[in-house]
Coordinates of C-alpha atoms in Angstrom, one line a residue:
Chain A
M1 CA 2.1 19.3 55.7
E2 CA 3.8 18.6 52.4
K3 CA 6.6 20.5 50.8
K4 CA 9.2 20.1 48.2
L5 CA 12.5 18.6 49.4
S6 CA 14.2 21.8 48.0
E7 CA 12.1 23.9 50.5
M8 CA 13.0 21.9 53.6
E9 CA 14.7 23.8 56.5
Y10 CA 17.8 22.7 58.2
E11 CA 17.4 19.7 60.4
E12 CA 13.8 19.2 59.2
E13 CA 12.6 15.6 58.8
G14 CA 9.9 14.0 56.8
T15 CA 8.8 11.1 54.6
V16 CA 8.9 11.0 50.8
T17 CA 5.5 10.9 49.4
D18 CA 6.1 11.6 45.7
I19 CA 8.9 11.6 43.2
E20 CA 8.5 12.8 39.7
G21 CA 8.1 9.7 37.5
T22 CA 11.2 10.1 35.3
L23 CA 13.3 10.7 38.3
R24 CA 12.3 7.7 40.3
K25 CA 14.9 5.3 39.0
K26 CA 17.6 7.9 39.1
V27 CA 17.3 8.6 42.9
A28 CA 16.4 5.0 43.9
G29 CA 20.0 4.0 43.6
M30 CA 20.9 6.7 46.1
G31 CA 18.4 5.2 48.6
I32 CA 15.6 7.8 48.0
R33 CA 12.2 6.2 47.5
V34 CA 8.5 6.8 48.3
G35 CA 8.0 6.1 52.0
K36 CA 11.6 6.8 53.0
R37 CA 12.3 9.0 56.0
L38 CA 14.9 11.7 55.4
K39 CA 16.4 14.7 57.1
M40 CA 17.8 17.8 55.4
I41 CA 21.2 18.8 56.8
T42 CA 22.8 21.2 54.3
K43 CA 21.5 23.3 51.5
Q44 CA 23.4 25.5 49.0
P45 CA 21.6 28.3 47.1
V46 CA 21.3 28.6 43.3
K47 CA 22.0 25.1 42.1
G48 CA 22.5 23.1 45.3
P49 CA 23.4 20.6 46.4
V50 CA 20.9 19.8 49.1
V51 CA 22.4 17.1 51.4
V52 CA 19.9 14.8 53.1
V53 CA 20.4 11.8 55.5
V54 CA 18.7 8.7 54.4
D55 CA 19.3 5.5 56.4
E56 CA 22.2 7.0 58.3
A57 CA 23.9 7.8 55.0
N58 CA 24.4 11.3 53.5
T59 CA 23.1 11.9 50.0
S60 CA 23.5 15.1 48.0
L61 CA 21.1 16.2 45.4
G62 CA 21.0 19.0 42.9
L63 CA 18.3 21.6 43.6
N64 CA 16.6 20.8 40.3
I65 CA 16.2 17.2 41.4
A66 CA 15.2 18.2 45.0
E67 CA 12.4 20.4 43.6
K68 CA 10.8 17.2 42.1
I69 CA 10.6 15.3 45.4
I70 CA 7.7 15.8 47.7
V71 CA 8.1 15.3 51.4
E72 CA 5.4 15.1 54.1
M73 CA 6.9 17.0 57.1
K74 CA 7.2 15.3 60.5
S75 CA 4.9 17.3 62.8
Chain B
M1 CA 37.3 -16.4 33.9
K2 CA 36.7 -12.7 34.0
V3 CA 35.6 -10.8 37.1
L4 CA 34.3 -7.3 37.5
L5 CA 34.6 -5.3 40.7
M6 CA 31.5 -3.2 40.9
G7 CA 29.8 -1.0 43.5
H8 CA 29.1 2.6 44.5
P9 CA 31.8 5.2 44.4
N10 CA 34.1 5.2 47.4
V11 CA 33.3 1.8 48.8
G12 CA 36.8 0.3 48.4
K13 CA 36.8 -1.4 45.0
S14 CA 40.3 -0.2 44.1
V15 CA 41.6 -1.3 47.5
F16 CA 40.1 -4.8 46.6
F17 CA 41.7 -4.6 43.2
N18 CA 45.2 -3.9 44.6
R19 CA 44.7 -6.6 47.3
L20 CA 43.7 -9.2 44.7
T21 CA 46.1 -8.4 41.9
G22 CA 49.1 -6.9 43.8
A23 CA 48.8 -3.8 41.6
N24 CA 49.1 -0.3 42.7
V25 CA 46.0 1.6 41.5
T26 CA 45.4 5.0 43.0
E27 CA 43.1 5.0 46.0
S28 CA 41.9 8.0 47.8
N29 CA 39.3 8.8 50.5
Y30 CA 36.8 10.5 48.1
P31 CA 34.4 9.3 45.6
G32 CA 35.1 9.4 41.8
T33 CA 38.7 8.4 42.0
T34 CA 38.4 5.7 39.3
V35 CA 37.1 7.3 36.1
D36 CA 38.8 5.0 33.7
F37 CA 39.0 1.3 34.3
T38 CA 42.0 -0.8 35.3
K39 CA 42.6 -4.4 34.4
G40 CA 44.8 -7.0 36.3
Y41 CA 45.3 -10.6 36.8
M42 CA 45.1 -12.9 39.7
K43 CA 45.1 -16.6 40.3
I44 CA 42.3 -18.6 41.9
D45 CA 42.9 -22.3 42.4
G46 CA 45.5 -22.2 39.7
E47 CA 43.2 -20.6 37.2
D48 CA 44.1 -17.2 35.7
V49 CA 41.4 -14.7 36.4
E50 CA 41.1 -11.4 34.8
L51 CA 39.9 -8.7 37.1
I52 CA 38.5 -5.3 36.1
D53 CA 38.2 -2.4 38.5
V54 CA 35.0 -0.7 37.3
P55 CA 34.4 2.9 38.2
G56 CA 31.8 3.5 40.9
T57 CA 28.1 3.7 39.9
F58 CA 25.0 4.2 42.0
S59 CA 22.9 2.3 39.5
L60 CA 22.8 1.0 36.0
D61 CA 21.2 4.2 34.9
P62 CA 24.2 6.3 34.3
K63 CA 24.3 9.9 35.5
D64 CA 27.8 10.9 34.6
K65 CA 30.8 9.9 32.5
A66 CA 32.3 7.5 35.1
E67 CA 28.9 5.8 35.5
E68 CA 28.6 5.5 31.7
V69 CA 31.9 3.8 31.6
A70 CA 30.9 1.4 34.4
V71 CA 27.6 0.5 32.8
A72 CA 29.3 0.0 29.3
I73 CA 31.9 -2.3 30.9
L74 CA 29.2 -4.4 32.4
Y75 CA 27.1 -4.7 29.1
E76 CA 30.2 -5.4 27.0
N77 CA 31.2 -8.3 29.2
K78 CA 28.4 -10.9 29.2
D79 CA 30.4 -13.9 30.3
V80 CA 31.7 -12.7 33.6
K81 CA 31.2 -12.9 37.3
V82 CA 30.7 -9.7 39.4
I83 CA 32.0 -9.0 42.8
C84 CA 29.6 -6.4 44.1
V85 CA 31.3 -4.3 46.7
I86 CA 28.9 -2.7 49.2
D87 CA 29.6 -0.3 52.0
A88 CA 28.2 -2.3 54.9
S89 CA 27.0 0.8 56.7
K90 CA 25.0 1.9 53.6
I91 CA 23.8 -1.6 52.7
E92 CA 20.4 -0.6 51.4
R93 CA 21.5 1.4 48.4
G94 CA 24.2 -1.2 47.8
V95 CA 21.8 -4.0 47.6
Y96 CA 19.7 -2.0 45.2
L97 CA 22.7 -1.9 42.7
A98 CA 23.3 -5.7 43.4
L99 CA 19.7 -6.5 42.5
E100 CA 20.1 -4.4 39.3
I101 CA 23.1 -6.4 38.3
L102 CA 21.4 -9.8 39.2
E103 CA 18.4 -8.6 37.2
E104 CA 20.7 -8.3 34.1
G105 CA 21.5 -12.1 34.7
Y106 CA 25.0 -11.8 36.1
P107 CA 26.3 -14.2 38.6
I108 CA 27.5 -12.2 41.7
V109 CA 29.1 -12.5 45.1
I110 CA 28.6 -9.6 47.5
A111 CA 31.3 -8.1 49.7
L112 CA 30.0 -6.2 52.6
N113 CA 33.0 -4.0 52.8
M114 CA 34.1 -1.5 55.6
W115 CA 32.5 -4.1 58.0
D116 CA 34.6 -2.8 60.8
A117 CA 33.0 0.7 60.3
A118 CA 29.5 -0.8 60.3
V119 CA 30.3 -2.5 63.6
D120 CA 31.5 0.7 65.1
K121 CA 28.3 2.3 64.1
N122 CA 26.3 -0.5 65.8
I123 CA 24.9 -1.7 62.5
Q124 CA 23.8 -5.3 62.7
I125 CA 23.4 -7.3 59.5
D126 CA 21.9 -10.8 59.4
I127 CA 24.3 -12.2 56.8
N128 CA 22.7 -15.7 56.7
N129 CA 19.3 -14.4 56.1
L130 CA 20.6 -12.1 53.5
Q131 CA 22.2 -15.0 51.7
R132 CA 19.0 -16.9 52.0
I133 CA 16.9 -14.2 50.5
L134 CA 19.3 -13.2 47.6
G135 CA 20.6 -16.7 47.0
V136 CA 24.2 -15.4 46.6
A137 CA 27.2 -15.5 48.8
V138 CA 27.6 -12.5 51.1
V139 CA 31.0 -12.0 52.8
P140 CA 31.8 -9.3 55.4
T141 CA 35.1 -7.8 54.4
V142 CA 37.6 -5.1 55.4
A143 CA 39.6 -4.5 52.2
I144 CA 42.2 -2.3 53.9
S145 CA 43.3 -5.0 56.3
G146 CA 42.5 -8.0 54.0
E147 CA 39.9 -9.5 56.3
G148 CA 37.4 -11.7 54.3
I149 CA 39.2 -11.5 51.0
K150 CA 40.2 -15.1 50.9
E151 CA 36.7 -16.2 51.6
L152 CA 35.4 -13.9 49.0
T153 CA 37.7 -15.3 46.3
S154 CA 37.0 -18.9 47.3
R155 CA 33.2 -18.3 47.0
L156 CA 33.4 -16.8 43.6
K157 CA 33.0 -20.2 42.1
E158 CA 29.6 -20.5 43.8
A159 CA 28.2 -17.5 41.9
R160 CA 25.4 -18.2 39.6
P161 CA 22.5 -16.2 38.1
V162 CA 19.5 -15.8 40.2
E163 CA 15.9 -15.2 39.3
I164 CA 14.5 -12.0 40.6
D165 CA 11.2 -13.7 41.2
D166 CA 13.0 -16.2 43.5
I167 CA 14.4 -13.3 45.6
I168 CA 11.0 -11.7 45.8
R169 CA 9.6 -15.0 47.1
N170 CA 12.4 -15.6 49.5
A171 CA 11.8 -12.1 50.9
G172 CA 8.2 -12.9 51.5
G173 CA 6.7 -11.1 48.6
L174 CA 6.5 -7.5 47.6
T175 CA 5.3 -5.0 50.2

């Protein structure tokens, strides 16, 4: 099942399948790319941030950015 | 010679700067401490070297004020060498930035900083293989204790531009 990163529940894990084109470069420097596994650990309402773990490192994203990243959930 | 210290926020660039120049720039344990840049001098093999402590940036695609400053400093200084400081336990994103800087044609050396923390986390890094693929010097360091700093400065003179195509070839092609 696919969902937006912003919709992931706490401790949910998944693999990035799509990132909105203009955003790709922006998040690549933070270790988020298509094919990367990540886990959501903290989420704040309204604007975010959403904190995810990628390669053992925490990265925080604004909700507006997290909405544009599509993740295939680990089943 | 002019040398830029570049890397992600909170990887220890300012600690390096203080170590290398004997200056006393503010360090703290949270990202975004350096918003303006600081300049200092050191001597390597009798030669005066100007060192610039560049604010942390995740990529050369600036997202905020400090990153804009960082990228502007890089582009304004064409004839420089770059010490790319990477948090050894977050090596992948660090190498991404290093590649971006290499892509712009700058000669770099890589400091795998916080090496002790990476060892504590059981992270193993094949330095020789990394050097072979990237074609640049990679030195494990612990800036706070000073470990690896001598080797880092002595290998600065090895730094020369690398073609991205060579790196792709050394890495065994694109996947």
